[in-house]
Amino acid sequence: MLTVFSAGGAPVGGSGKGAAAAATAAALALTMLAPLPAAASTVRPPRLSWRPCPANDPVEKAALRGMECATLAVPLDHSRPRGRKIRLALSRIRHTARTYRGVVLLNRGGPGAHARDLPRFVTGNLDKKVAAQYDWIGLDPRGVGGSKPALVCDRSYQDPGRPRAPYVPRSAAEERAWKNRARRFADDCARRYGWMLPYMRTVDSARDIDYVRAALRQKKVTYFAYSYGTYLGSVYATMYPHRVRRMVLDSVIRPSAVWYPSNLYQNVVFEHRIRSYFAWIARNHRTYRLGRTRQAVARSYAKVHRAVTRKPVNGRLGPSELDDVFLNDGYNDRTWPSHARALSAYLVRRDPKPLGRLYHRPTWLDQNNYTVYNAVECRDAAWPRDWARWHDDAWRLYRKGYRFETWSNTWYNAPCAFWRVPGGPKPAVRNRRGLPPILLVAGTRDAATPYPGAVETHRLFPRSRLITQVRGGNHGVTFGGDRCVDRAVAAYLATGALPPQRKGTDLACSAPPPPKAGTGRRDRRTGPAAEAAEGEPVAAAAR
């Protein structure tokens, strides 16, 4: 699952079990690629009309104050440019320097993540001289956030008004109940948005990007994206190589593994990441008293899991909600101290209040994110339609020891088994003549978009440069406190300067250390790909 989330690649440094899972996922990825889609219509869109953003935006609240906002009508089906239209919502922070380098389109990931708040985040963290040279554009993709229509299907799937059953089914009846709920979600989406679901592919969003480029009256655009946004960027670069000025792709999706195989990969790599977190808690036993070894901490977590299954905290946080909260620790280590402290309070001091405060009901934006996640991924590529395949793959990985995310990830994606619009074929991602060098950024221990995704994309785009954050496990690297990465990204955006090309990794940066125990403070800034996952139910990265 990606939120910003929500996938690609293979387990990093895994055991033989991890290698077996990787081999299985690789075999699943051997599907036909679609030919390159035809270019979008040559109909010229109107210029964007920018106005001050509202002080209290219906979706972003006060986050857009001081920025400019606009909407753009785009074709639902770009092959019929004069047909039905939908509307995209955009935000902007304008350049202030004499040197003007054009526009940067920003994407947080998802699929389904909002982006209109991103211009302020990026300009607030990027080198000021570089930030001043661009117009920064936050674009809510089709179906997302402030764009119209914004898709939200059966909200009870994620929020039934009571604790959900455990993700790991304890009986055939429980598995059947989960499966039926997933089917109802898919059916509700078809009933509400059947007219739009065929046009929710990544290629449709890529065409939207080019339509926005034309509306901005730009010959070329710079594109900066996290997580799923890297796949969208790769597709855009394949479709419109001559329209790319520069491109930064952070936490990179593996194109050959979208989407069912990528979720199998995630189940393996998230297990390694959670084990790293439990090992960190064990190293800080004097603070948390949850066990002196990783295995002991895992037993403490299991004990809490059983307890909230019997008696949910605040009547809302049950076993699935507990797993949702702690899944965030696989995305980013900034949550490690506060989550360990809450677990300790519950188990050691018998105080459930800190744990209860960690869970928040899914907001409208969370539900919108989840709906669009399914609408894009279920449409992009073929998914197994025989539930026996899902059942067998989930239990196989679970019994091999990949337990933390396997079943939650299964239910997160389960609507795709029943989606009314067939998926695929997925578009080709490949190098095209005229494409400039792009910059890839990836951590070797990222669980949401495992490192081999960046390696594969680096190979597919031979002129690209790969910045590797060695031992980096956080999802969303740029502006996460690594000066080595941030300097390289700033230099590229400023002048197009790239690290010298080397075999394999072109620039290696060392990941910052994990946070200190007991503080609960944010020990470093974090990128929006990680922030979007915070607090979301079973969140993406892609992902």
Coordinates of C-alpha atoms in Angstrom, one line a residue:
M1 CA 0.0 0.0 0.0
L2 CA 1.2 3.5 -0.8
T3 CA -0.3 6.6 0.5
V4 CA 2.1 8.9 -0.4
F5 CA 2.7 6.6 -0.3
S6 CA 1.1 4.0 -1.8
A7 CA 5.1 0.5 -3.8
G8 CA 7.6 -1.2 -5.9
G9 CA 10.9 -2.9 -5.7
A10 CA 12.2 -5.9 -3.8
P11 CA 13.3 -6.6 -0.2
V12 CA 16.6 -5.1 0.7
G13 CA 19.2 -7.4 2.3
G14 CA 16.5 -9.9 3.1
S15 CA 16.8 -13.6 4.0
G16 CA 16.2 -16.5 1.7
K17 CA 12.5 -16.1 2.4
G18 CA 12.7 -12.5 1.2
A19 CA 14.4 -13.6 -2.0
A20 CA 11.7 -16.2 -2.6
A21 CA 9.0 -13.5 -2.2
A22 CA 10.9 -11.3 -4.6
A23 CA 11.2 -14.0 -7.2
T24 CA 7.5 -14.7 -7.0
A25 CA 6.7 -11.0 -7.4
A26 CA 9.0 -10.7 -10.3
A27 CA 7.2 -13.5 -12.0
L28 CA 3.9 -11.8 -11.4
A29 CA 5.3 -8.7 -13.1
L30 CA 5.7 -10.4 -16.4
T31 CA 2.7 -8.8 -18.0
M32 CA 2.3 -7.1 -21.4
L33 CA 3.1 -3.4 -21.5
A34 CA 0.8 -1.1 -23.4
P35 CA 2.2 0.8 -26.3
L36 CA 3.0 4.4 -25.7
P37 CA -0.3 6.3 -25.5
A38 CA -1.1 8.8 -28.2
A39 CA -0.4 12.4 -27.4
A40 CA -3.2 14.5 -25.9
S41 CA -5.3 16.7 -28.0
T42 CA -3.7 19.8 -29.6
V43 CA -6.7 21.9 -28.5
R44 CA -5.2 24.8 -26.6
P45 CA -6.6 25.2 -23.0
P46 CA -7.4 28.7 -21.7
R47 CA -4.9 30.5 -19.6
L48 CA -5.2 30.0 -15.9
S49 CA -6.9 32.8 -13.9
W50 CA -5.1 33.1 -10.6
R51 CA -6.7 34.6 -7.5
P52 CA -5.8 34.8 -3.8
C53 CA -6.5 31.5 -2.2
P54 CA -9.3 31.5 0.4
A55 CA -8.2 32.1 4.0
N56 CA -10.2 29.0 5.0
D57 CA -10.1 26.5 2.0
P58 CA -12.8 23.8 2.2
V59 CA -10.1 21.1 2.0
E60 CA -6.8 22.7 3.0
K61 CA -8.2 25.0 5.7
A62 CA -5.6 27.8 6.4
A63 CA -2.7 26.0 4.6
L64 CA -3.2 28.0 1.4
R65 CA -3.2 31.5 2.9
G66 CA -0.9 33.8 1.0
M67 CA -0.8 31.6 -2.1
E68 CA -2.7 32.0 -5.4
C69 CA -5.3 29.5 -6.5
A70 CA -6.9 28.5 -9.8
T71 CA -9.0 25.8 -11.4
L72 CA -8.8 24.4 -14.9
A73 CA -11.4 22.4 -16.9
V74 CA -9.7 19.4 -18.5
P75 CA -11.2 16.7 -20.7
L76 CA -12.4 13.6 -18.9
D77 CA -11.2 11.7 -21.9
H78 CA -8.3 13.5 -23.6
S79 CA -9.0 11.7 -26.9
R80 CA -12.3 13.7 -26.9
P81 CA -11.1 17.2 -26.0
R82 CA -14.5 18.8 -26.6
G83 CA -16.4 16.2 -24.6
R84 CA -17.2 16.1 -20.9
K85 CA -14.9 18.1 -18.6
I86 CA -13.7 17.7 -15.0
R87 CA -11.9 20.4 -13.0
L88 CA -8.4 20.4 -11.5
A89 CA -7.5 22.6 -8.5
L90 CA -4.1 24.3 -8.4
S91 CA -2.1 26.6 -6.1
R92 CA 0.9 28.8 -6.8
I93 CA 3.8 30.6 -5.2
R94 CA 5.3 32.9 -7.8
H95 CA 9.0 33.5 -8.4
T96 CA 10.6 36.6 -6.8
A97 CA 14.1 36.5 -8.4
R98 CA 15.1 38.2 -11.6
T99 CA 16.3 34.9 -12.9
Y100 CA 13.2 32.9 -13.9
R101 CA 13.5 29.2 -14.5
G102 CA 9.9 28.4 -15.2
V103 CA 7.3 26.3 -13.3
V104 CA 7.7 23.3 -11.0
L105 CA 4.7 21.0 -10.8
L106 CA 4.6 19.2 -7.4
N107 CA 3.1 15.8 -6.5
R108 CA 3.0 14.2 -3.1
G109 CA 2.2 10.7 -4.2
G110 CA -0.6 8.4 -3.3
P111 CA -2.1 7.8 -5.8
G112 CA -4.7 10.1 -4.3
A113 CA -2.6 12.5 -2.2
H114 CA -3.4 16.2 -2.3
A115 CA -0.7 18.7 -3.3
R116 CA -2.0 22.3 -3.1
D117 CA -0.2 22.8 0.2
L118 CA 3.2 21.7 -1.2
P119 CA 4.5 25.0 -2.6
R120 CA 4.8 26.4 0.9
F121 CA 6.5 23.3 2.2
V122 CA 9.0 23.1 -0.7
T123 CA 9.9 26.8 -0.8
G124 CA 10.2 26.8 3.0
N125 CA 12.8 24.0 2.9
L126 CA 14.7 24.5 -0.4
D127 CA 17.6 26.9 -0.6
K128 CA 16.0 30.4 -0.8
K129 CA 17.9 31.6 -3.8
V130 CA 16.8 28.5 -5.8
A131 CA 13.2 28.6 -4.6
A132 CA 12.9 32.3 -5.7
Q133 CA 13.7 31.4 -9.3
Y134 CA 10.6 29.2 -9.9
D135 CA 6.8 29.4 -9.9
W136 CA 5.8 26.5 -7.6
I137 CA 2.5 24.8 -8.6
G138 CA 0.6 22.5 -6.3
L139 CA -1.8 20.3 -8.4
D140 CA -4.5 18.2 -6.9
P141 CA -4.8 15.3 -9.5
R142 CA -8.1 14.3 -11.0
G143 CA -10.5 13.1 -8.3
V144 CA -8.4 14.5 -5.5
G145 CA -8.9 17.2 -2.8
G146 CA -10.0 20.5 -4.3
S147 CA -10.5 19.0 -7.8
K148 CA -14.0 18.3 -9.0
P149 CA -15.4 15.8 -8.7
A150 CA -13.5 14.6 -5.6
L151 CA -14.1 10.9 -5.2
V152 CA -15.2 9.3 -2.0
C153 CA -16.8 5.8 -1.9
D154 CA -18.3 3.7 0.9
R155 CA -16.8 5.4 4.0
S156 CA -17.8 2.5 6.2
Y157 CA -15.0 0.3 4.7
Q158 CA -12.4 2.2 6.6
D159 CA -14.6 3.7 9.3
P160 CA -17.6 1.4 10.2
G161 CA -18.2 3.4 13.4
R162 CA -16.7 0.7 15.6
P163 CA -13.3 -1.2 15.8
R164 CA -12.8 -3.3 12.8
A165 CA -12.1 -7.0 13.0
P166 CA -8.4 -8.1 13.1
Y167 CA -6.7 -7.9 9.7
V168 CA -5.5 -11.5 10.0
P169 CA -8.7 -13.5 9.6
R170 CA -9.2 -16.0 12.5
S171 CA -11.7 -18.1 10.5
A172 CA -13.1 -18.5 7.0
A173 CA -16.1 -16.5 8.0
E174 CA -14.0 -13.5 9.0
E175 CA -12.1 -13.6 5.7
R176 CA -15.4 -13.9 3.9
A177 CA -16.8 -10.9 5.8
W178 CA -13.7 -8.8 4.9
K179 CA -14.0 -9.9 1.3
N180 CA -17.6 -8.9 1.1
R181 CA -16.9 -5.5 2.6
A182 CA -14.3 -4.9 -0.1
R183 CA -16.8 -6.0 -2.8
R184 CA -19.3 -3.5 -1.4
F185 CA -16.7 -0.7 -1.6
A186 CA -16.0 -1.5 -5.2
D187 CA -19.7 -1.7 -6.1
D188 CA -20.3 1.7 -4.4
C189 CA -17.5 3.3 -6.4
A190 CA -19.1 1.9 -9.6
R191 CA -22.5 3.2 -8.6
R192 CA -21.2 6.7 -7.8
Y193 CA -18.5 7.3 -10.4
G194 CA -18.9 4.6 -13.1
W195 CA -18.7 7.4 -15.7
M196 CA -15.2 8.5 -14.4
L197 CA -13.5 5.3 -13.3
P198 CA -12.3 4.3 -16.8
Y199 CA -10.4 7.6 -17.0
M200 CA -8.5 7.3 -13.7
R201 CA -5.3 5.8 -15.2
T202 CA -1.8 7.2 -14.6
V203 CA -1.7 8.0 -18.3
D204 CA -4.8 10.2 -17.8
S205 CA -3.1 12.1 -15.1
A206 CA 0.0 12.4 -17.3
R207 CA -2.1 14.0 -20.0
D208 CA -3.6 16.3 -17.4
I209 CA 0.0 17.5 -16.5
D210 CA 0.6 18.3 -20.1
Y211 CA -2.7 20.1 -20.3
V212 CA -1.7 22.2 -17.3
R213 CA 1.7 22.9 -18.9
A214 CA -0.1 24.3 -21.9
A215 CA -2.5 26.4 -19.8
L216 CA 0.5 27.8 -18.0
R217 CA 1.9 28.7 -21.5
Q218 CA 5.2 26.9 -20.8
K219 CA 7.1 24.9 -23.5
K220 CA 8.6 22.7 -20.8
V221 CA 8.0 22.0 -17.1
T222 CA 10.0 20.9 -14.1
Y223 CA 8.4 18.2 -12.1
F224 CA 9.2 17.3 -8.4
A225 CA 7.4 14.3 -6.9
Y226 CA 7.5 11.7 -4.1
S227 CA 6.3 8.1 -4.0
Y228 CA 3.6 7.3 -6.5
G229 CA 4.3 10.6 -8.1
T230 CA 7.6 9.2 -9.3
Y231 CA 5.7 6.6 -11.4
L232 CA 3.5 9.4 -12.8
G233 CA 6.6 11.3 -13.6
S234 CA 8.2 8.3 -15.3
V235 CA 5.1 7.9 -17.4
Y236 CA 5.0 11.6 -18.3
A237 CA 8.7 11.5 -19.2
T238 CA 8.0 8.6 -21.5
M239 CA 5.0 10.2 -23.1
Y240 CA 6.3 13.8 -23.4
P241 CA 10.1 13.7 -23.3
H242 CA 10.5 17.0 -25.0
R243 CA 8.3 18.7 -22.5
V244 CA 10.6 18.0 -19.5
R245 CA 13.0 20.6 -18.3
R246 CA 14.1 18.9 -15.1
M247 CA 12.6 16.2 -13.0
V248 CA 13.2 15.1 -9.4
L249 CA 11.8 11.7 -8.4
D250 CA 12.1 10.9 -4.7
S251 CA 11.3 7.4 -3.3
V252 CA 10.9 5.7 -6.6
I253 CA 8.3 3.2 -7.8
R254 CA 9.5 0.1 -9.6
P255 CA 7.7 0.4 -13.0
S256 CA 7.7 -3.4 -13.8
A257 CA 6.0 -4.2 -10.5
V258 CA 2.8 -2.1 -10.6
W259 CA 0.6 -2.9 -8.7
Y260 CA -0.2 -6.3 -7.3
P261 CA 3.4 -7.5 -7.3
S262 CA 4.6 -4.3 -5.6
N263 CA 2.3 -5.0 -2.7
L264 CA 3.8 -8.4 -2.2
Y265 CA 7.2 -6.8 -2.1
Q266 CA 6.0 -4.3 0.5
N267 CA 4.8 -7.1 2.8
V268 CA 8.3 -8.4 3.0
V269 CA 10.2 -5.1 3.3
F270 CA 7.8 -3.6 5.9
E271 CA 8.5 -6.6 8.0
H272 CA 12.2 -5.7 8.0
R273 CA 11.5 -2.1 8.8
I274 CA 9.2 -2.9 11.7
R275 CA 11.9 -5.3 13.1
S276 CA 14.3 -2.3 12.9
Y277 CA 11.9 -0.3 14.9
F278 CA 11.4 -3.0 17.5
A279 CA 15.2 -3.4 17.7
W280 CA 15.5 0.4 18.4
I281 CA 12.9 0.1 21.2
A282 CA 15.0 -2.8 22.6
R283 CA 18.1 -0.7 22.6
N284 CA 16.2 1.9 24.6
H285 CA 14.8 -0.6 27.2
R286 CA 15.7 1.7 30.1
T287 CA 13.3 4.3 28.7
Y288 CA 10.4 2.1 27.5
R289 CA 10.8 -1.2 29.4
L290 CA 9.2 -3.2 26.6
G291 CA 12.0 -5.8 26.2
R292 CA 15.7 -6.0 25.8
T293 CA 15.6 -7.8 22.5
R294 CA 13.7 -7.2 19.2
Q295 CA 11.8 -10.5 19.8
A296 CA 10.8 -9.4 23.3
V297 CA 9.5 -6.1 22.0
A298 CA 7.5 -8.0 19.4
R299 CA 6.0 -10.1 22.1
S300 CA 5.1 -6.9 24.0
Y301 CA 3.4 -5.6 20.9
A302 CA 1.5 -8.8 20.5
K303 CA 0.4 -8.6 24.1
V304 CA -1.1 -5.2 23.5
H305 CA -2.7 -6.4 20.3
R306 CA -4.5 -9.2 22.2
A307 CA -5.6 -6.7 24.9
V308 CA -7.2 -4.2 22.5
T309 CA -8.8 -7.0 20.6
R310 CA -10.6 -7.9 23.9
K311 CA -11.2 -4.4 25.0
P312 CA -10.7 -1.6 22.4
V313 CA -9.2 1.7 23.8
N314 CA -11.9 4.4 24.0
G315 CA -14.2 1.9 22.3
R316 CA -12.4 2.8 18.9
L317 CA -8.9 1.5 18.9
G318 CA -9.0 -2.2 18.3
P319 CA -6.4 -4.6 16.7
S320 CA -6.7 -3.2 13.1
E321 CA -6.5 0.4 14.3
L322 CA -3.5 -0.4 16.4
D323 CA -1.8 -1.9 13.4
D324 CA -2.7 1.3 11.4
V325 CA -1.1 3.5 13.9
F326 CA 2.2 1.5 14.1
L327 CA 2.4 1.1 10.3
N328 CA 3.4 4.7 10.3
D329 CA 6.6 3.6 12.0
G330 CA 7.5 1.7 8.9
Y331 CA 7.2 4.9 6.8
N332 CA 9.2 7.3 9.0
D333 CA 11.1 7.1 12.2
R334 CA 9.9 10.5 13.5
T335 CA 7.0 8.7 15.1
W336 CA 9.2 6.1 16.9
P337 CA 9.6 7.9 20.3
S338 CA 5.9 8.9 20.7
H339 CA 4.6 5.6 19.6
A340 CA 7.0 3.6 21.9
R341 CA 6.1 5.9 24.8
A342 CA 2.4 5.2 24.2
L343 CA 2.9 1.4 24.0
S344 CA 5.0 1.6 27.2
A345 CA 2.3 3.6 29.0
Y346 CA -0.3 1.0 28.1
L347 CA 1.7 -2.1 29.0
V348 CA 3.9 -0.9 31.8
R349 CA 1.9 1.8 33.5
R350 CA -1.6 0.4 32.6
D351 CA -2.4 3.9 31.1
P352 CA -4.3 3.6 27.8
K353 CA -4.7 7.3 27.3
P354 CA -1.5 8.0 25.2
L355 CA -2.3 5.0 23.0
G356 CA -5.9 6.2 22.5
R357 CA -4.7 9.7 21.5
L358 CA -2.7 8.2 18.6
Y359 CA -5.7 7.0 16.7
H360 CA -7.8 9.4 14.7
R361 CA -10.9 8.5 12.7
P362 CA -10.3 8.8 8.9
T363 CA -11.0 12.3 7.7
W364 CA -12.8 13.2 4.5
L365 CA -9.4 13.8 2.9
D366 CA -8.2 10.3 4.1
Q367 CA -11.3 8.7 2.6
N368 CA -10.7 10.7 -0.7
N369 CA -7.1 9.6 -0.7
Y370 CA -8.1 5.9 -0.3
T371 CA -10.8 6.0 -3.0
V372 CA -8.5 7.6 -5.6
Y373 CA -5.8 5.1 -4.6
N374 CA -8.1 2.3 -5.6
A375 CA -9.5 4.1 -8.6
V376 CA -6.0 4.6 -10.1
E377 CA -4.3 1.3 -9.1
C378 CA -7.2 -0.9 -9.9
R379 CA -7.4 0.7 -13.4
D380 CA -3.7 1.0 -14.2
A381 CA -2.8 -2.7 -14.3
A382 CA -4.4 -6.2 -14.2
W383 CA -5.2 -7.6 -10.8
P384 CA -6.1 -11.2 -9.9
R385 CA -9.8 -11.7 -10.1
D386 CA -9.8 -15.1 -8.4
W387 CA -9.8 -14.6 -4.6
A388 CA -8.0 -17.9 -4.1
R389 CA -4.9 -16.1 -5.5
W390 CA -5.1 -13.4 -2.9
H391 CA -5.8 -15.9 -0.1
D392 CA -2.9 -18.1 -1.1
D393 CA -0.3 -15.3 -1.5
A394 CA -1.3 -13.7 1.8
W395 CA -1.1 -16.9 3.8
R396 CA 2.2 -17.9 2.1
L397 CA 3.9 -14.7 3.0
Y398 CA 2.4 -14.6 6.5
R399 CA 3.5 -18.1 7.3
K400 CA 7.0 -17.3 6.1
G401 CA 7.2 -14.7 8.8
Y402 CA 6.1 -11.5 7.0
R403 CA 3.3 -10.8 9.3
F404 CA 3.1 -7.2 10.2
E405 CA 1.6 -5.8 6.9
T406 CA 0.6 -8.8 4.8
W407 CA -3.1 -9.0 5.7
S408 CA -3.6 -5.3 6.3
N409 CA -2.1 -4.7 2.8
T410 CA -4.3 -7.4 1.4
W411 CA -7.5 -5.7 2.6
Y412 CA -6.3 -2.3 1.7
N413 CA -6.1 -3.4 -2.0
A414 CA -8.9 -6.0 -1.9
P415 CA -11.4 -3.8 -3.8
C416 CA -9.3 -4.3 -6.9
A417 CA -10.3 -7.9 -7.0
F418 CA -13.9 -6.8 -7.6
W419 CA -13.4 -3.5 -9.5
R420 CA -16.0 -3.0 -12.2
V421 CA -13.5 -1.5 -14.7
P422 CA -10.8 -3.9 -15.9
G423 CA -7.2 -2.9 -15.2
G424 CA -4.4 -2.5 -17.7
P425 CA -2.5 -2.9 -19.7
K426 CA 0.0 -0.7 -17.9
P427 CA 1.9 1.9 -19.9
A428 CA 5.5 1.4 -20.9
V429 CA 8.2 3.3 -19.1
R430 CA 11.3 3.8 -21.1
N431 CA 13.9 6.2 -22.3
R432 CA 12.9 8.5 -25.2
R433 CA 15.1 10.7 -27.4
G434 CA 15.1 14.3 -26.1
L435 CA 14.5 13.5 -22.5
P436 CA 17.0 15.4 -20.3
P437 CA 18.8 13.8 -17.3
I438 CA 16.5 13.3 -14.4
L439 CA 17.4 13.0 -10.7
L440 CA 16.4 10.0 -8.6
V441 CA 16.5 9.9 -4.8
A442 CA 16.0 6.8 -2.7
G443 CA 16.8 5.2 0.6
T444 CA 18.2 1.7 0.7
R445 CA 15.8 0.7 3.5
D446 CA 12.6 2.4 2.4
A447 CA 9.8 0.0 2.9
A448 CA 7.0 1.8 0.9
T449 CA 9.0 2.1 -2.3
P450 CA 11.9 -0.4 -1.9
Y451 CA 15.3 0.6 -3.3
P452 CA 15.3 -1.7 -6.4
G453 CA 12.6 0.6 -7.8
A454 CA 15.1 3.4 -8.1
V455 CA 17.7 1.0 -9.5
E456 CA 15.4 -0.2 -12.2
T457 CA 14.3 3.3 -13.1
H458 CA 17.9 4.4 -13.2
R459 CA 18.5 1.7 -15.7
L460 CA 15.4 2.6 -17.8
F461 CA 16.6 6.2 -18.0
P462 CA 20.3 5.8 -18.8
R463 CA 21.1 9.6 -18.5
S464 CA 19.5 9.8 -15.0
R465 CA 21.5 10.2 -11.8
L466 CA 20.8 8.2 -8.7
I467 CA 21.3 9.7 -5.2
T468 CA 21.3 6.8 -2.7
Q469 CA 20.7 7.5 1.0
V470 CA 22.6 4.6 2.5
R471 CA 20.7 2.9 5.4
G472 CA 17.9 5.4 4.9
G473 CA 14.5 3.9 5.8
N474 CA 12.3 7.0 5.7
H475 CA 9.8 7.4 2.9
G476 CA 10.4 10.7 1.3
V477 CA 14.1 11.7 1.6
T478 CA 14.4 15.2 0.3
F479 CA 14.0 17.9 3.0
G480 CA 14.1 15.2 5.6
G481 CA 17.3 16.5 7.3
D482 CA 20.0 15.0 5.0
R483 CA 22.1 17.9 3.8
C484 CA 24.0 15.8 1.3
V485 CA 20.7 15.0 -0.5
D486 CA 19.2 18.5 -0.2
R487 CA 22.4 20.2 -1.5
A488 CA 22.4 17.9 -4.6
V489 CA 18.7 18.5 -5.3
A490 CA 19.1 22.3 -4.9
A491 CA 22.1 22.3 -7.3
Y492 CA 20.2 20.4 -9.9
L493 CA 17.2 22.7 -9.7
A494 CA 19.4 25.8 -9.8
T495 CA 21.5 25.0 -12.8
G496 CA 20.8 21.4 -13.9
A497 CA 24.1 20.4 -12.2
L498 CA 24.3 16.6 -11.7
P499 CA 26.5 14.3 -9.6
P500 CA 29.2 12.7 -11.8
Q501 CA 28.0 9.6 -13.5
R502 CA 29.3 6.4 -11.9
K503 CA 28.5 2.8 -12.1
G504 CA 25.5 2.1 -9.9
T505 CA 24.9 4.9 -7.4
D506 CA 26.1 8.3 -8.6
L507 CA 26.1 9.9 -5.2
A508 CA 25.9 8.1 -1.8
C509 CA 24.7 10.0 1.2
S510 CA 24.6 8.7 4.8
A511 CA 21.2 8.6 6.4
P512 CA 20.7 10.7 9.6
P513 CA 20.6 8.7 12.8
P514 CA 17.3 7.6 14.3
P515 CA 15.7 9.9 16.8
K516 CA 16.7 9.9 20.5
A517 CA 14.5 7.9 22.8
G518 CA 12.1 9.5 25.2
T519 CA 12.0 13.0 23.6
G520 CA 9.0 12.6 21.4
R521 CA 10.4 15.6 19.5
R522 CA 10.8 15.7 15.8
D523 CA 14.6 15.3 15.5
R524 CA 14.6 16.4 11.9
R525 CA 12.4 17.8 9.1
T526 CA 10.5 15.2 7.1
G527 CA 9.3 15.1 3.5
P528 CA 5.6 15.3 2.6
A529 CA 5.6 11.7 1.4
A530 CA 6.1 10.6 5.0
E531 CA 3.9 13.3 6.5
A532 CA 0.9 12.3 4.3
A533 CA 1.1 8.8 5.8
E534 CA 1.0 10.1 9.4
G535 CA -2.4 9.2 11.0
E536 CA -3.9 7.7 7.8
P537 CA -5.8 4.4 8.0
V538 CA -3.6 1.6 6.7
A539 CA -1.7 4.2 4.7
A540 CA 0.6 4.8 0.7
A541 CA 3.1 6.0 0.1
A542 CA 2.7 3.9 -3.1
R543 CA 1.9 3.8 -1.6

